[in-house]
Amino acid sequence: MNSVFRLLLLVILLATSCDFAKAQGIHFSQAYSAHLSLSPANTGRFNGDWRAVGIFRQQGYNMSKDYQTAYFSFEKPFYISEERLDAGLYYSRDNSAANTFPVDRANLSVAHGIKISQQSRLHVGIQLAWVHKQINMNKLSFPDQYNRDLGGFDSKMPTAEELENSRSSFLDAGIGILYSQTLSSGVYSLGYSLQQINRPKESFFGIDNNLPMKHIWHAKGDISLGAAIFVVPAVVYIYTGNNELSLAGLNLGYNIGQWMEQNNSLIAGVHIRNATYSKARSLIFSAGGDWQYWSLMLAYDTDISRARSNSISSSGIEISVIYKLPSTDITKKMIKWERY
């Protein structure tokens, strides 16, 4: 396979998965469930012995399998001389462009919270990730793989093309900072993280590319509207190179009372990806609940793009499950965090 064809193929693959190449992580509709991908400063912002999060997303034209993304994270606080140090680990696999461009990421983060006053805290965090990207030529089909019996192309048929896979691995370093404030109306947070600080180099078919630094701003609130009603607004903005992406919206929740000293609630809301009329891409509807130590959320994306040039990603469904083990040490200080 000559170098011109390799370059052309690389451009096509990156173009078909451009939304993910621009800003990995934000394509999760429930961005705050995948909180470690937003910022290492989000590590450990919960009350308990440990917390685990699992997310699976499937996206594509008419709910096909063009894009599949899985995410799993685990966090646990440690106490050193009565100081709390939070550690988190997450793994994600993003399989895009009809399974021809899988990306694996293993991310380790450490964070520490600093008490500014009784109502406010500052969190700082650092992260280091190992990223592995592949171009899997075996998933592609070529003109000589047309199957007349099926009336379409079959990648399992033999081909005269010289198939050659390519892969690239690199380390990604990042930092984050988060300010949180507790008021009588609720809890509010504002954060910023800088990722790909080291400008990692990815290489496919001998072609090198230094990735730009990624800037992520995020804000969230957990606001009480009465004894049983609360609202959770959230905004995320990512800027990478010349590309930008945003997610904004809110969830409305209803407290259904305590059981076994645990708060339980139902929640539903709507978010928009790229929150401007000219650039709006998708409308996201979500619903779920919090029961005892478990949280479950479902989200559905529908395309509202005016140009509708990206129909391959016109629909998507996502599910997230969170389990939090309450703290067994009553001497540890409990800090009020936002829900979801």
mmCIF file of C-alpha atoms in Angstrom:
data_model
loop_
_atom_site.group_PDB
_atom_site.id
_atom_site.type_symbol
_atom_site.label_atom_id
_atom_site.label_comp_id
_atom_site.label_asym_id
_atom_site.label_seq_id
_atom_site.Cartn_x
_atom_site.Cartn_y
_atom_site.Cartn_z
ATOM 1 C CA MET A 1 0.000 0.000 0.000
ATOM 2 C CA ASN A 2 1.731 3.213 -1.153
ATOM 3 C CA SER A 3 2.300 6.216 1.076
ATOM 4 C CA VAL A 4 -0.213 8.402 -0.808
ATOM 5 C CA PHE A 5 -3.011 5.924 -0.157
ATOM 6 C CA ARG A 6 -1.968 5.617 3.484
ATOM 7 C CA LEU A 7 -2.116 9.383 3.920
ATOM 8 C CA LEU A 8 -5.506 9.567 2.207
ATOM 9 C CA LEU A 9 -6.844 6.754 4.385
ATOM 10 C CA LEU A 10 -5.583 8.457 7.546
ATOM 11 C CA VAL A 11 -7.283 11.719 6.582
ATOM 12 C CA ILE A 12 -10.580 9.923 5.872
ATOM 13 C CA LEU A 13 -10.518 8.008 9.156
ATOM 14 C CA LEU A 14 -9.782 11.108 11.195
ATOM 15 C CA ALA A 15 -12.473 13.030 9.331
ATOM 16 C CA THR A 16 -15.145 10.403 9.950
ATOM 17 C CA SER A 17 -14.290 10.381 13.641
ATOM 18 C CA CYS A 18 -13.478 14.081 13.906
ATOM 19 C CA ASP A 19 -15.886 14.783 16.753
ATOM 20 C CA PHE A 20 -13.931 12.369 18.910
ATOM 21 C CA ALA A 21 -10.505 13.453 17.701
ATOM 22 C CA LYS A 22 -11.373 17.080 18.505
ATOM 23 C CA ALA A 23 -12.219 16.547 22.149
ATOM 24 C CA GLN A 24 -12.218 13.042 23.541
ATOM 25 C CA GLY A 25 -14.616 12.609 26.439
ATOM 26 C CA ILE A 26 -17.149 15.358 25.750
ATOM 27 C CA HIS A 27 -19.116 13.054 23.434
ATOM 28 C CA PHE A 28 -20.443 11.478 26.621
ATOM 29 C CA SER A 29 -23.897 12.975 27.045
ATOM 30 C CA GLN A 30 -23.495 12.568 30.813
ATOM 31 C CA ALA A 31 -20.184 14.402 30.962
ATOM 32 C CA TYR A 32 -20.340 14.772 34.740
ATOM 33 C CA SER A 33 -20.692 11.037 35.218
ATOM 34 C CA ALA A 34 -17.373 10.667 33.379
ATOM 35 C CA HIS A 35 -15.997 13.309 35.733
ATOM 36 C CA LEU A 36 -12.395 12.063 35.770
ATOM 37 C CA SER A 37 -12.175 12.666 32.021
ATOM 38 C CA LEU A 38 -13.061 16.335 32.612
ATOM 39 C CA SER A 39 -10.456 17.100 35.253
ATOM 40 C CA PRO A 40 -8.163 15.322 37.735
ATOM 41 C CA ALA A 41 -9.397 17.857 40.316
ATOM 42 C CA ASN A 42 -12.759 16.022 40.281
ATOM 43 C CA THR A 43 -11.083 12.975 41.808
ATOM 44 C CA GLY A 44 -12.591 11.912 45.128
ATOM 45 C CA ARG A 45 -15.342 14.513 45.379
ATOM 46 C CA PHE A 46 -17.749 12.243 47.221
ATOM 47 C CA ASN A 47 -18.409 11.013 50.755
ATOM 48 C CA GLY A 48 -17.591 7.353 51.168
ATOM 49 C CA ASP A 49 -14.934 4.647 51.226
ATOM 50 C CA TRP A 50 -14.872 4.295 47.436
ATOM 51 C CA ARG A 51 -16.870 4.983 44.269
ATOM 52 C CA ALA A 52 -17.112 3.125 40.949
ATOM 53 C CA VAL A 53 -18.615 4.459 37.697
ATOM 54 C CA GLY A 54 -19.461 2.534 34.525
ATOM 55 C CA ILE A 55 -20.703 4.119 31.265
ATOM 56 C CA PHE A 56 -21.512 2.628 27.877
ATOM 57 C CA ARG A 57 -22.481 4.637 24.795
ATOM 58 C CA GLN A 58 -23.565 3.561 21.319
ATOM 59 C CA GLN A 59 -23.926 6.126 18.583
ATOM 60 C CA GLY A 60 -24.519 6.102 14.848
ATOM 61 C CA TYR A 61 -26.983 6.476 12.039
ATOM 62 C CA ASN A 62 -30.289 4.839 13.032
ATOM 63 C CA MET A 63 -28.612 3.522 16.212
ATOM 64 C CA SER A 64 -26.004 1.508 14.294
ATOM 65 C CA LYS A 65 -22.637 0.584 15.840
ATOM 66 C CA ASP A 66 -20.519 3.244 14.107
ATOM 67 C CA TYR A 67 -19.342 4.553 17.486
ATOM 68 C CA GLN A 68 -19.126 2.597 20.735
ATOM 69 C CA THR A 69 -17.532 3.973 23.879
ATOM 70 C CA ALA A 70 -17.018 2.318 27.268
ATOM 71 C CA TYR A 71 -15.755 3.982 30.464
ATOM 72 C CA PHE A 72 -14.992 2.638 33.933
ATOM 73 C CA SER A 73 -13.554 4.535 36.896
ATOM 74 C CA PHE A 74 -12.670 3.779 40.506
ATOM 75 C CA GLU A 75 -11.833 6.280 43.260
ATOM 76 C CA LYS A 76 -10.743 5.957 46.853
ATOM 77 C CA PRO A 77 -9.597 8.491 49.469
ATOM 78 C CA PHE A 78 -6.503 7.950 51.605
ATOM 79 C CA TYR A 79 -5.651 9.699 54.851
ATOM 80 C CA ILE A 80 -2.081 10.722 55.648
ATOM 81 C CA SER A 81 -1.615 12.553 58.969
ATOM 82 C CA GLU A 82 -5.335 13.405 58.936
ATOM 83 C CA GLU A 83 -4.957 14.957 55.471
ATOM 84 C CA ARG A 84 -7.143 13.497 52.735
ATOM 85 C CA LEU A 85 -5.514 12.509 49.453
ATOM 86 C CA ASP A 86 -7.782 11.191 46.692
ATOM 87 C CA ALA A 87 -6.689 8.718 44.016
ATOM 88 C CA GLY A 88 -8.624 7.723 40.915
ATOM 89 C CA LEU A 89 -8.177 5.416 37.959
ATOM 90 C CA TYR A 90 -10.260 5.270 34.790
ATOM 91 C CA TYR A 91 -10.125 3.219 31.634
ATOM 92 C CA SER A 92 -11.955 4.074 28.423
ATOM 93 C CA ARG A 93 -12.237 2.427 25.012
ATOM 94 C CA ASP A 94 -13.522 4.510 22.133
ATOM 95 C CA ASN A 95 -14.228 2.385 19.051
ATOM 96 C CA SER A 96 -15.145 4.720 16.205
ATOM 97 C CA ALA A 97 -15.311 4.836 12.388
ATOM 98 C CA ALA A 98 -17.139 1.492 12.246
ATOM 99 C CA ASN A 99 -14.584 -0.196 14.544
ATOM 100 C CA THR A 100 -11.587 0.790 12.402
ATOM 101 C CA PHE A 101 -10.215 3.419 14.827
ATOM 102 C CA PRO A 102 -10.190 2.104 18.436
ATOM 103 C CA VAL A 103 -8.594 4.218 21.168
ATOM 104 C CA ASP A 104 -7.699 2.826 24.614
ATOM 105 C CA ARG A 105 -6.875 5.110 27.537
ATOM 106 C CA ALA A 106 -5.752 4.244 31.081
ATOM 107 C CA ASN A 107 -5.665 7.326 33.320
ATOM 108 C CA LEU A 108 -4.324 7.737 36.869
ATOM 109 C CA SER A 109 -5.161 10.893 38.846
ATOM 110 C CA VAL A 110 -4.402 12.260 42.310
ATOM 111 C CA ALA A 111 -6.156 15.232 43.949
ATOM 112 C CA HIS A 112 -6.170 17.151 47.213
ATOM 113 C CA GLY A 113 -8.739 19.543 48.671
ATOM 114 C CA ILE A 114 -7.782 22.741 50.508
ATOM 115 C CA LYS A 115 -10.260 24.314 52.932
ATOM 116 C CA ILE A 116 -10.597 28.048 52.266
ATOM 117 C CA SER A 117 -13.506 28.658 54.649
ATOM 118 C CA GLN A 118 -16.391 26.759 56.229
ATOM 119 C CA GLN A 119 -18.328 27.070 52.966
ATOM 120 C CA SER A 120 -15.640 26.938 50.272
ATOM 121 C CA ARG A 121 -12.894 24.572 49.151
ATOM 122 C CA LEU A 122 -10.242 24.504 46.456
ATOM 123 C CA HIS A 123 -9.272 21.209 44.792
ATOM 124 C CA VAL A 124 -6.155 20.608 42.727
ATOM 125 C CA GLY A 125 -5.260 17.472 40.817
ATOM 126 C CA ILE A 126 -2.722 15.963 38.425
ATOM 127 C CA GLN A 127 -3.056 13.083 35.990
ATOM 128 C CA LEU A 128 -0.963 10.820 33.800
ATOM 129 C CA ALA A 129 -2.487 8.651 31.099
ATOM 130 C CA TRP A 130 -1.316 5.978 28.680
ATOM 131 C CA VAL A 131 -3.116 6.235 25.332
ATOM 132 C CA HIS A 132 -3.074 3.610 22.581
ATOM 133 C CA LYS A 133 -4.629 4.291 19.170
ATOM 134 C CA GLN A 134 -5.015 1.883 16.258
ATOM 135 C CA ILE A 135 -6.098 1.862 12.649
ATOM 136 C CA ASN A 136 -7.532 -1.586 12.014
ATOM 137 C CA MET A 137 -7.511 -2.193 8.261
ATOM 138 C CA ASN A 138 -9.209 -5.556 8.708
ATOM 139 C CA LYS A 139 -12.497 -3.766 9.370
ATOM 140 C CA LEU A 140 -12.413 -1.928 6.026
ATOM 141 C CA SER A 141 -13.877 -3.163 2.738
ATOM 142 C CA PHE A 142 -12.468 -2.618 -0.768
ATOM 143 C CA PRO A 143 -13.997 -2.677 -4.277
ATOM 144 C CA ASP A 144 -12.932 -6.298 -4.916
ATOM 145 C CA GLN A 145 -14.845 -7.393 -1.768
ATOM 146 C CA TYR A 146 -18.275 -6.770 -3.260
ATOM 147 C CA ASN A 147 -20.522 -9.752 -2.543
ATOM 148 C CA ARG A 148 -23.201 -10.126 -5.214
ATOM 149 C CA ASP A 149 -25.149 -12.573 -3.063
ATOM 150 C CA LEU A 150 -25.396 -10.046 -0.230
ATOM 151 C CA GLY A 151 -25.739 -7.045 -2.508
ATOM 152 C CA GLY A 152 -23.024 -5.210 -0.568
ATOM 153 C CA PHE A 153 -19.401 -5.220 0.555
ATOM 154 C CA ASP A 154 -18.048 -7.964 2.827
ATOM 155 C CA SER A 155 -14.775 -7.246 4.652
ATOM 156 C CA LYS A 156 -14.330 -10.990 5.304
ATOM 157 C CA MET A 157 -13.826 -11.739 1.606
ATOM 158 C CA PRO A 158 -10.239 -11.942 0.241
ATOM 159 C CA THR A 159 -8.774 -8.775 -1.288
ATOM 160 C CA ALA A 160 -5.790 -7.926 -3.485
ATOM 161 C CA GLU A 161 -5.032 -4.857 -1.382
ATOM 162 C CA GLU A 162 -1.985 -5.006 0.887
ATOM 163 C CA LEU A 163 -3.589 -4.578 4.310
ATOM 164 C CA GLU A 164 -1.345 -2.973 6.890
ATOM 165 C CA ASN A 165 -2.477 -1.918 10.348
ATOM 166 C CA SER A 166 -0.918 0.973 12.215
ATOM 167 C CA ARG A 167 -0.849 1.915 15.882
ATOM 168 C CA SER A 168 0.498 4.638 18.116
ATOM 169 C CA SER A 169 1.013 4.935 21.897
ATOM 170 C CA PHE A 170 1.908 7.951 24.004
ATOM 171 C CA LEU A 171 1.698 9.470 27.503
ATOM 172 C CA ASP A 172 -0.702 12.318 28.258
ATOM 173 C CA ALA A 173 -0.122 14.610 31.266
ATOM 174 C CA GLY A 174 -2.654 17.039 32.722
ATOM 175 C CA ILE A 175 -3.537 19.261 35.681
ATOM 176 C CA GLY A 176 -6.808 20.607 37.059
ATOM 177 C CA ILE A 177 -8.217 23.053 39.575
ATOM 178 C CA LEU A 178 -11.739 23.260 41.020
ATOM 179 C CA TYR A 179 -13.444 25.740 43.326
ATOM 180 C CA SER A 180 -16.595 24.705 45.195
ATOM 181 C CA GLN A 181 -18.899 26.875 47.324
ATOM 182 C CA THR A 182 -21.731 25.845 49.641
ATOM 183 C CA LEU A 183 -24.528 28.385 50.096
ATOM 184 C CA SER A 184 -27.965 28.227 51.675
ATOM 185 C CA SER A 185 -29.433 27.633 48.197
ATOM 186 C CA GLY A 186 -27.130 24.746 47.303
ATOM 187 C CA VAL A 187 -23.652 23.704 46.186
ATOM 188 C CA TYR A 188 -21.787 25.295 43.267
ATOM 189 C CA SER A 189 -18.509 24.427 41.536
ATOM 190 C CA LEU A 190 -16.309 25.929 38.839
ATOM 191 C CA GLY A 191 -13.288 24.170 37.365
ATOM 192 C CA TYR A 192 -10.591 24.248 34.700
ATOM 193 C CA SER A 193 -8.210 21.588 33.473
ATOM 194 C CA LEU A 194 -5.348 21.573 30.982
ATOM 195 C CA GLN A 195 -4.637 18.235 29.310
ATOM 196 C CA GLN A 196 -2.065 17.051 26.773
ATOM 197 C CA ILE A 197 0.347 19.502 28.390
ATOM 198 C CA ASN A 198 3.303 17.542 27.056
ATOM 199 C CA ARG A 199 2.033 17.861 23.438
ATOM 200 C CA PRO A 200 2.166 14.075 22.890
ATOM 201 C CA LYS A 201 3.130 12.775 19.466
ATOM 202 C CA GLU A 202 0.985 10.240 17.639
ATOM 203 C CA SER A 203 2.296 8.481 14.558
ATOM 204 C CA PHE A 204 0.392 6.523 11.888
ATOM 205 C CA PHE A 205 2.024 4.995 8.796
ATOM 206 C CA GLY A 206 5.179 6.963 9.602
ATOM 207 C CA ILE A 207 3.317 10.302 9.707
ATOM 208 C CA ASP A 208 3.884 12.189 12.985
ATOM 209 C CA ASN A 209 1.435 14.618 14.564
ATOM 210 C CA ASN A 210 1.887 16.544 17.823
ATOM 211 C CA LEU A 211 -1.456 16.904 19.591
ATOM 212 C CA PRO A 212 -2.436 20.399 20.797
ATOM 213 C CA MET A 213 -3.104 21.156 24.452
ATOM 214 C CA LYS A 214 -6.710 20.658 25.529
ATOM 215 C CA HIS A 215 -8.501 23.286 27.659
ATOM 216 C CA ILE A 216 -11.620 22.250 29.581
ATOM 217 C CA TRP A 217 -13.873 24.600 31.569
ATOM 218 C CA HIS A 218 -16.798 23.211 33.540
ATOM 219 C CA ALA A 219 -19.378 24.572 35.971
ATOM 220 C CA LYS A 220 -22.166 22.886 37.903
ATOM 221 C CA GLY A 221 -24.753 23.590 40.583
ATOM 222 C CA ASP A 222 -27.018 21.595 42.881
ATOM 223 C CA ILE A 223 -29.774 24.059 43.793
ATOM 224 C CA SER A 224 -32.654 23.405 46.173
ATOM 225 C CA LEU A 225 -36.052 24.728 45.044
ATOM 226 C CA GLY A 226 -37.899 23.540 48.133
ATOM 227 C CA ALA A 227 -38.180 20.586 50.466
ATOM 228 C CA ALA A 228 -38.438 18.016 47.667
ATOM 229 C CA ILE A 229 -37.427 19.726 44.379
ATOM 230 C CA PHE A 230 -33.904 20.479 43.208
ATOM 231 C CA VAL A 231 -32.240 21.454 39.920
ATOM 232 C CA VAL A 232 -28.751 20.570 38.646
ATOM 233 C CA PRO A 233 -27.522 22.918 35.862
ATOM 234 C CA ALA A 234 -24.194 22.117 34.184
ATOM 235 C CA VAL A 235 -21.967 23.597 31.458
ATOM 236 C CA VAL A 236 -18.845 22.103 29.846
ATOM 237 C CA TYR A 237 -16.663 23.849 27.248
ATOM 238 C CA ILE A 238 -13.636 22.292 25.535
ATOM 239 C CA TYR A 239 -11.110 24.027 23.306
ATOM 240 C CA THR A 240 -8.470 22.026 21.454
ATOM 241 C CA GLY A 241 -6.360 23.616 18.727
ATOM 242 C CA ASN A 242 -8.837 25.366 16.426
ATOM 243 C CA ASN A 243 -11.760 23.207 17.546
ATOM 244 C CA GLU A 244 -14.320 23.864 20.268
ATOM 245 C CA LEU A 245 -17.175 21.880 21.712
ATOM 246 C CA SER A 246 -19.732 22.580 24.437
ATOM 247 C CA LEU A 247 -22.437 20.867 26.451
ATOM 248 C CA ALA A 248 -25.041 22.772 28.482
ATOM 249 C CA GLY A 249 -28.345 22.019 30.166
ATOM 250 C CA LEU A 250 -29.983 21.016 33.423
ATOM 251 C CA ASN A 251 -31.650 18.161 35.286
ATOM 252 C CA LEU A 252 -34.712 18.578 37.495
ATOM 253 C CA GLY A 253 -34.909 16.272 40.501
ATOM 254 C CA TYR A 254 -37.429 15.144 43.101
ATOM 255 C CA ASN A 255 -36.448 13.789 46.511
ATOM 256 C CA ILE A 256 -38.511 10.738 47.447
ATOM 257 C CA GLY A 257 -37.298 10.579 51.033
ATOM 258 C CA GLN A 258 -34.705 8.660 53.027
ATOM 259 C CA TRP A 259 -34.475 4.946 53.509
ATOM 260 C CA MET A 260 -31.803 3.355 55.703
ATOM 261 C CA GLU A 261 -30.325 6.855 56.179
ATOM 262 C CA GLN A 262 -29.683 7.251 52.436
ATOM 263 C CA ASN A 263 -31.140 10.001 50.218
ATOM 264 C CA ASN A 264 -33.181 8.771 47.248
ATOM 265 C CA SER A 265 -34.396 10.777 44.262
ATOM 266 C CA LEU A 266 -35.681 10.797 40.680
ATOM 267 C CA ILE A 267 -34.181 13.071 38.040
ATOM 268 C CA ALA A 268 -34.761 14.039 34.388
ATOM 269 C CA GLY A 269 -33.479 16.779 32.123
ATOM 270 C CA VAL A 270 -32.353 18.051 28.753
ATOM 271 C CA HIS A 271 -28.967 19.224 27.424
ATOM 272 C CA ILE A 272 -27.727 20.596 24.130
ATOM 273 C CA ARG A 273 -24.383 19.902 22.479
ATOM 274 C CA ASN A 274 -22.838 23.074 20.992
ATOM 275 C CA ALA A 275 -25.312 25.508 22.522
ATOM 276 C CA THR A 276 -25.715 28.028 19.681
ATOM 277 C CA TYR A 277 -28.467 28.093 17.087
ATOM 278 C CA SER A 278 -26.102 27.964 14.105
ATOM 279 C CA LYS A 279 -23.820 25.235 15.495
ATOM 280 C CA ALA A 280 -26.195 23.136 17.602
ATOM 281 C CA ARG A 281 -25.577 19.459 16.934
ATOM 282 C CA SER A 282 -27.801 17.377 19.189
ATOM 283 C CA LEU A 283 -30.473 17.549 21.844
ATOM 284 C CA ILE A 284 -30.007 15.144 24.755
ATOM 285 C CA PHE A 285 -32.820 13.820 26.938
ATOM 286 C CA SER A 286 -31.873 12.070 30.180
ATOM 287 C CA ALA A 287 -33.658 10.388 33.076
ATOM 288 C CA GLY A 288 -32.688 8.279 36.052
ATOM 289 C CA GLY A 289 -32.584 8.035 39.790
ATOM 290 C CA ASP A 290 -30.605 7.640 42.967
ATOM 291 C CA TRP A 291 -31.471 4.733 45.281
ATOM 292 C CA GLN A 292 -29.391 3.839 48.309
ATOM 293 C CA TYR A 293 -25.818 3.338 47.143
ATOM 294 C CA TRP A 294 -26.704 3.211 43.425
ATOM 295 C CA SER A 295 -27.293 5.841 40.741
ATOM 296 C CA LEU A 296 -28.620 5.014 37.270
ATOM 297 C CA MET A 297 -28.986 7.400 34.329
ATOM 298 C CA LEU A 298 -30.146 6.898 30.738
ATOM 299 C CA ALA A 299 -29.598 9.441 27.946
ATOM 300 C CA TYR A 300 -30.780 9.634 24.354
ATOM 301 C CA ASP A 301 -29.293 11.930 21.671
ATOM 302 C CA THR A 302 -31.170 13.194 18.632
ATOM 303 C CA ASP A 303 -29.630 15.240 15.803
ATOM 304 C CA ILE A 304 -30.775 18.869 15.471
ATOM 305 C CA SER A 305 -27.954 20.057 13.214
ATOM 306 C CA ARG A 306 -29.137 22.596 10.625
ATOM 307 C CA ALA A 307 -26.648 21.343 8.040
ATOM 308 C CA ARG A 308 -27.268 17.668 8.883
ATOM 309 C CA SER A 309 -23.916 16.870 7.290
ATOM 310 C CA ASN A 310 -22.991 14.538 10.135
ATOM 311 C CA SER A 311 -25.895 12.117 9.876
ATOM 312 C CA ILE A 312 -23.686 9.198 10.909
ATOM 313 C CA SER A 313 -23.829 10.455 14.497
ATOM 314 C CA SER A 314 -27.490 11.492 14.405
ATOM 315 C CA SER A 315 -28.634 9.293 17.283
ATOM 316 C CA GLY A 316 -27.143 7.744 20.374
ATOM 317 C CA ILE A 317 -28.040 6.023 23.610
ATOM 318 C CA GLU A 318 -26.014 6.028 26.798
ATOM 319 C CA ILE A 319 -26.301 4.364 30.198
ATOM 320 C CA SER A 320 -24.321 5.105 33.349
ATOM 321 C CA VAL A 321 -24.233 3.213 36.653
ATOM 322 C CA ILE A 322 -22.593 4.557 39.815
ATOM 323 C CA TYR A 323 -22.011 2.696 43.069
ATOM 324 C CA LYS A 324 -20.755 4.478 46.177
ATOM 325 C CA LEU A 325 -19.791 2.646 49.352
ATOM 326 C CA PRO A 326 -20.539 4.872 52.383
ATOM 327 C CA SER A 327 -17.761 5.694 54.779
ATOM 328 C CA THR A 328 -17.396 3.339 57.730
ATOM 329 C CA ASP A 329 -15.286 5.799 59.739
ATOM 330 C CA ILE A 330 -17.567 8.265 61.516
ATOM 331 C CA THR A 331 -14.593 10.412 62.525
ATOM 332 C CA LYS A 332 -13.983 11.474 58.927
ATOM 333 C CA LYS A 333 -15.364 14.869 58.005
ATOM 334 C CA MET A 334 -18.360 14.832 55.666
ATOM 335 C CA ILE A 335 -18.386 17.475 52.951
ATOM 336 C CA LYS A 336 -21.491 18.316 50.951
ATOM 337 C CA TRP A 337 -21.041 17.609 47.229
ATOM 338 C CA GLU A 338 -23.361 18.011 44.237
ATOM 339 C CA ARG A 339 -25.467 15.083 43.063
ATOM 340 C CA TYR A 340 -24.846 13.309 39.746
#
